[in-house]
C-alpha positions as semicolon CSV with decimal commas, in nm:
position;residue;x (nm);y (nm);z (nm)
1;M;-2,917;-4,829;6,373
2;E;-2,729;-4,829;6,670
3;C;-2,830;-4,582;6,956
4;S;-2,619;-4,450;7,235
5;M;-2,760;-4,325;7,565
6;T;-2,700;-4,005;7,679
7;G;-2,871;-3,897;7,992
8;T;-3,211;-4,027;7,931
9;H;-3,222;-3,968;7,563
10;A;-3,154;-4,227;7,291
11;L;-2,904;-4,077;7,055
12;P;-2,823;-4,283;6,726
13;F;-2,446;-4,291;6,659
14;A;-2,322;-4,100;6,377
15;D;-2,275;-4,239;6,065
16;A;-1,958;-4,210;5,879
17;A;-2,083;-3,957;5,579
18;S;-2,170;-3,689;5,862
19;I;-1,862;-3,760;6,054
20;V;-1,653;-3,700;5,737
21;Q;-1,865;-3,407;5,625
22;S;-1,794;-3,242;5,996
23;R;-1,410;-3,300;5,934
24;Q;-1,439;-3,140;5,587
25;K;-1,572;-2,835;5,718
26;D;-1,346;-2,817;5,992
27;E;-1,060;-2,833;5,772
28;Q;-1,213;-2,559;5,592
29;I;-1,261;-2,364;5,928
30;E;-0,859;-2,444;6,052
31;D;-0,725;-2,348;5,703
32;I;-0,903;-1,992;5,749
33;L;-0,773;-1,993;6,088
34;I;-0,422;-2,072;5,991
35;K;-0,434;-1,812;5,774
36;K;-0,472;-1,551;6,010
37;F;-0,271;-1,705;6,272
38;T;0,007;-1,677;5,973
39;N;-0,047;-1,342;5,930
40;V;-0,046;-1,255;6,271
41;L;0,319;-1,453;6,318
42;Q;0,453;-1,249;6,048
43;A;0,364;-0,885;6,161
44;L;0,533;-1,012;6,469
45;K;0,807;-1,253;6,384
46;G;0,850;-1,136;6,000
47;Q;0,822;-1,320;5,655
48;L;1,111;-1,556;5,688
49;F;1,000;-1,715;6,023
50;T;0,661;-1,803;5,892
51;N;0,816;-1,925;5,579
52;M;1,039;-2,157;5,791
53;H;0,778;-2,294;6,028
54;P;0,437;-2,341;5,786
55;T;0,373;-2,750;5,967
56;G;0,436;-2,599;6,312
57;I;0,173;-2,257;6,246
58;A;-0,058;-2,497;6,141
59;R;-0,053;-2,818;6,413
60;A;-0,028;-2,517;6,670
61;T;-0,329;-2,328;6,540
62;K;-0,566;-2,703;6,531
63;F;-0,423;-2,764;6,910
64;I;-0,554;-2,429;7,008
65;Y;-0,877;-2,492;6,804
66;L;-0,937;-2,805;6,977
67;L;-0,860;-2,677;7,333
68;I;-1,123;-2,387;7,289
69;T;-1,416;-2,643;7,167
70;T;-1,320;-3,019;7,252
71;L;-1,138;-2,982;7,564
72;R;-1,424;-2,726;7,707
73;G;-1,689;-2,995;7,587
74;V;-1,796;-2,749;7,302
75;S;-1,881;-2,890;6,957
76;T;-1,649;-2,757;6,698
77;L;-1,793;-2,573;6,360
78;G;-1,792;-2,861;6,189
79;E;-1,964;-3,084;6,442
80;E;-2,182;-2,834;6,500
81;Y;-2,289;-2,781;6,162
82;V;-2,390;-3,159;6,110
83;D;-2,536;-3,158;6,460
84;I;-2,301;-3,433;6,618
85;L;-2,172;-3,450;6,954
86;Y;-1,932;-3,729;7,169
87;V;-2,026;-3,977;7,349
88;N;-1,803;-4,238;7,540
89;R;-1,693;-4,566;7,421
90;S;-2,004;-4,767;7,537
91;G;-2,247;-4,455;7,428
92;R;-2,419;-4,415;7,797
93;G;-2,281;-4,092;7,868
94;L;-2,054;-3,770;7,757
95;P;-1,663;-3,869;7,740
96;K;-1,458;-3,764;8,046
97;R;-1,220;-3,409;8,048
98;Y;-0,893;-3,644;8,029
99;S;-0,985;-3,842;7,725
100;R;-1,065;-3,524;7,571
101;L;-0,711;-3,404;7,685
102;L;-0,557;-3,716;7,626
103;F;-0,683;-3,730;7,251
104;I;-0,557;-3,350;7,173
105;L;-0,244;-3,417;7,312
106;S;-0,173;-3,712;7,104
107;T;-0,335;-3,551;6,768
108;F;-0,074;-3,270;6,864
109;L;0,257;-3,438;7,023
110;G;0,187;-3,808;6,808
111;P;0,329;-3,718;6,454
112;Y;0,621;-3,559;6,621
113;A;0,703;-3,874;6,794
114;L;0,637;-4,081;6,472
115;A;0,878;-3,818;6,337
116;K;1,118;-3,900;6,585
117;L;1,096;-4,278;6,541
118;T;1,119;-4,267;6,183
119;K;1,463;-4,026;6,189
120;R;1,577;-4,316;6,457
121;L;1,539;-4,630;6,246
122;R;1,642;-4,387;5,899
123;K;1,948;-4,345;6,112
124;G;1,976;-4,721;6,147
125;D;1,931;-4,780;5,795
126;D;2,239;-4,598;5,735
127;E;2,443;-4,714;5,984
128;G;2,296;-5,103;5,984
129;N;2,194;-5,318;5,712
130;M;1,856;-5,336;5,685
131;N;1,561;-5,082;5,514
132;L;1,396;-5,037;5,851
133;T;1,250;-4,681;5,766
134;S;1,053;-4,843;5,458
135;V;0,952;-5,133;5,659
136;F;0,816;-4,923;5,924
137;D;0,601;-4,678;5,728
138;G;0,506;-4,972;5,506
139;M;0,332;-5,129;5,836
140;I;0,201;-4,757;5,967
141;D;0,029;-4,709;5,600
142;F;-0,095;-5,070;5,631
143;L;-0,268;-4,997;6,002
144;L;-0,376;-4,692;5,912
145;Q;-0,570;-4,818;5,592
146;F;-0,692;-5,105;5,805
147;H;-0,832;-4,853;6,069
148;L;-0,974;-4,648;5,774
149;M;-1,146;-4,966;5,623
150;T;-1,284;-5,060;6,013
151;F;-1,433;-4,657;5,977
152;Y;-1,590;-4,716;5,661
153;V;-1,726;-5,032;5,742
154;K;-1,862;-4,949;6,091
155;G;-1,892;-4,586;6,108
156;S;-1,696;-4,498;6,397
157;Y;-1,342;-4,346;6,533
158;Y;-1,247;-4,147;6,192
159;N;-0,967;-4,040;6,411
160;V;-0,703;-4,315;6,542
161;F;-0,649;-4,108;6,888
162;K;-1,012;-4,106;6,918
163;R;-1,043;-4,487;6,869
164;I;-0,763;-4,547;7,130
165;F;-0,918;-4,330;7,387
166;G;-1,298;-4,391;7,335
167;L;-1,441;-4,050;7,172
168;R;-1,728;-4,142;6,968
169;Y;-1,982;-3,947;6,785
170;A;-2,358;-3,969;6,798
171;I;-2,638;-3,749;6,596
172;G;-2,790;-3,449;6,842
173;H;-3,135;-3,461;6,721
174;K;-3,392;-3,774;6,691
175;V;-3,377;-3,916;6,367
176;D;-3,697;-3,964;6,173
177;S;-3,756;-4,248;5,926
178;A;-3,677;-4,089;5,595
179;E;-3,355;-3,955;5,753
180;G;-3,277;-4,293;5,878
181;K;-3,338;-4,460;5,556
182;M;-3,092;-4,210;5,435
183;R;-2,839;-4,255;5,630
184;E;-2,842;-4,614;5,613
185;Q;-2,831;-4,603;5,212
186;N;-2,505;-4,406;5,269
187;A;-2,372;-4,617;5,533
188;H;-2,384;-4,904;5,295
189;T;-2,230;-4,715;5,044
190;Y;-1,956;-4,634;5,299
191;K;-1,936;-5,018;5,357
192;I;-1,855;-5,079;5,005
193;L;-1,573;-4,820;5,014
194;G;-1,448;-4,968;5,317
195;Y;-1,398;-5,342;5,136
196;V;-1,204;-5,161;4,862
197;V;-0,981;-5,010;5,126
198;L;-0,941;-5,353;5,265
199;I;-0,833;-5,499;4,927
200;Q;-0,589;-5,235;4,883
201;S;-0,449;-5,284;5,283
202;V;-0,380;-5,693;5,196
203;S;-0,244;-5,556;4,838
204;K;0,039;-5,309;5,006
205;G;0,064;-5,571;5,309
206;I;0,206;-5,899;5,096
207;P;0,507;-5,640;4,942
208;I;0,579;-5,490;5,266
209;I;0,639;-5,865;5,372
210;K;0,826;-5,979;5,064
211;E;1,035;-5,668;5,147
212;L;1,118;-5,756;5,504
213;L;1,182;-6,078;5,405
214;K;1,412;-5,964;5,097
215;T;1,622;-5,696;5,330
216;R;1,702;-5,946;5,614
217;H;1,838;-6,183;5,296
218;K;2,038;-5,885;5,147
219;S;2,137;-5,832;5,564
220;E;2,335;-6,165;5,557
221;P;2,710;-6,067;5,564
222;Q;2,886;-6,347;5,320
223;I;3,143;-6,566;5,460
224;N;3,395;-6,769;5,295
225;E;3,479;-7,151;5,415
226;N;3,758;-6,964;5,634
227;G;3,476;-6,781;5,826
228;V;3,638;-6,424;5,695
229;L;3,347;-6,172;5,567
230;T;3,392;-6,142;5,177
231;E;3,096;-5,898;5,078
232;K;2,973;-5,606;5,260
233;P;2,620;-5,609;5,397
234;Q;2,384;-5,430;5,119
235;T;2,187;-5,171;5,176
236;T;1,836;-5,013;4,987
237;I;1,750;-4,649;4,956
238;S;1,518;-4,539;5,257
239;K;1,177;-4,365;5,129
240;I;1,084;-4,004;5,171
241;S;0,729;-4,014;5,373
242;L;0,552;-3,682;5,401
243;R;0,426;-3,823;5,765
244;D;0,724;-3,666;5,890
245;P;0,611;-3,307;5,942
246;E;0,952;-3,176;5,894
247;V;0,995;-3,363;5,527
248;M;0,942;-3,103;5,270
249;P;0,710;-2,865;5,488
250;F;0,641;-2,678;5,176
251;I;0,381;-2,909;5,122
252;S;0,080;-2,857;5,373
253;G;-0,197;-2,946;5,522
254;P;-0,419;-3,208;5,347
255;S;-0,236;-3,159;5,024
256;R;0,049;-3,430;5,222
257;D;-0,202;-3,677;5,193
258;C;-0,222;-3,876;4,868
259;T;-0,589;-3,870;4,677
260;L;-0,554;-4,236;4,580
261;C;-0,451;-4,422;4,896
262;L;-0,565;-4,105;5,144
263;L;-0,265;-4,169;5,330
264;P;0,010;-3,944;5,387
265;M;0,222;-3,942;5,101
266;T;0,524;-4,173;5,023
267;N;0,763;-4,088;4,746
268;P;0,578;-3,788;4,660
269;S;0,576;-3,749;4,268
270;C;0,444;-3,505;4,034
271;A;0,233;-3,555;3,712
272;P;0,280;-3,328;3,432
273;C;-0,003;-3,144;3,551
274;G;0,148;-3,034;3,883
275;H;-0,104;-3,291;4,135
276;T;0,113;-3,503;4,343
277;Y;0,020;-3,852;4,456
278;C;0,232;-4,134;4,561
279;W;0,484;-4,280;4,364
280;D;0,367;-4,621;4,380
281;C;0,023;-4,512;4,371
282;L;0,072;-4,285;4,040
283;F;0,266;-4,551;3,865
284;K;0,017;-4,766;3,897
285;W;-0,236;-4,578;3,792
286;C;-0,064;-4,457;3,505
287;N;0,023;-4,805;3,388
288;E;-0,382;-4,870;3,357
289;R;-0,450;-4,515;3,286
290;P;-0,196;-4,284;3,147
291;E;-0,364;-3,973;3,289
292;C;-0,411;-3,782;3,622
293;P;-0,629;-3,919;3,834
294;L;-0,783;-3,569;3,923
295;C;-0,762;-3,356;3,560
296;R;-0,744;-3,648;3,322
297;Q;-0,466;-3,482;3,140
298;T;-0,223;-3,731;2,982
299;C;0,023;-3,852;3,211
300;A;0,246;-4,155;3,075
301;P;0,451;-4,334;3,378
302;Q;0,779;-4,202;3,199
303;Q;0,685;-3,859;3,241
304;I;0,607;-3,897;3,619
305;L;0,850;-3,714;3,810
306;M;0,958;-3,805;4,193
307;L;1,022;-3,508;4,457
308;R;1,316;-3,473;4,627
309;Q;1,439;-3,240;4,938
């Protein structure tokens, strides 16, 4: 098992299972804080305000939570729950305060910057002749899945911005042989999951390349022998991605992620039971098994309903 050095004590790097468990615990805490913060804002600003800004309220709450914990060098409740702590990329010391600050700012501002870029690309789709939004969303999904695969295999950097700014986790106590053996077994299980995600990434990457080539071909204007444009460039319909926090804000928090691909939903679609997934994920699933992946209620492909704003 890999080890890191903090001061004079050798601490093993945290495994994927501990990091995931920590994140799940923090999500529970964040949900509680969001509800309390929403109640306060509702009393001050009214019900309409909280209904209009659920995503902003959630992000502001998480931002404050990270400021009073991570920025100050204090463990979050999730990190404390599984006894893990931050170390720097080399594992030889604690991360610098500016690294923690950049991570927090990126976590808060990154989705908004991505949403703004997506809007600009969508505008290009409307004015131009390529479905840039669809290709861009596909590339981002591919990169995120590749990042997730790396985390499952290596057991480090569950969050993309933590990878960028070098915030890695170590276990905050000495690991005995029994615990070490259990963690190695968990790591092996997550490695298998990582290879599954890799296969999914490749299977999604190939259609993206095909779509890019297809849209480029469609975008070429048809010119006759006299050099006159004879056909208007064709366009394709942009996809709806829940990566943009302003898209379908009534779907909040972890519910915006598809439980099949573990990414923000693209073209969110609903099964008859009410569970929501990416259109492609659910359609492929129901072609193999005509049932909801979660509750197993019958769901034929023709029963899938794509959500629209």
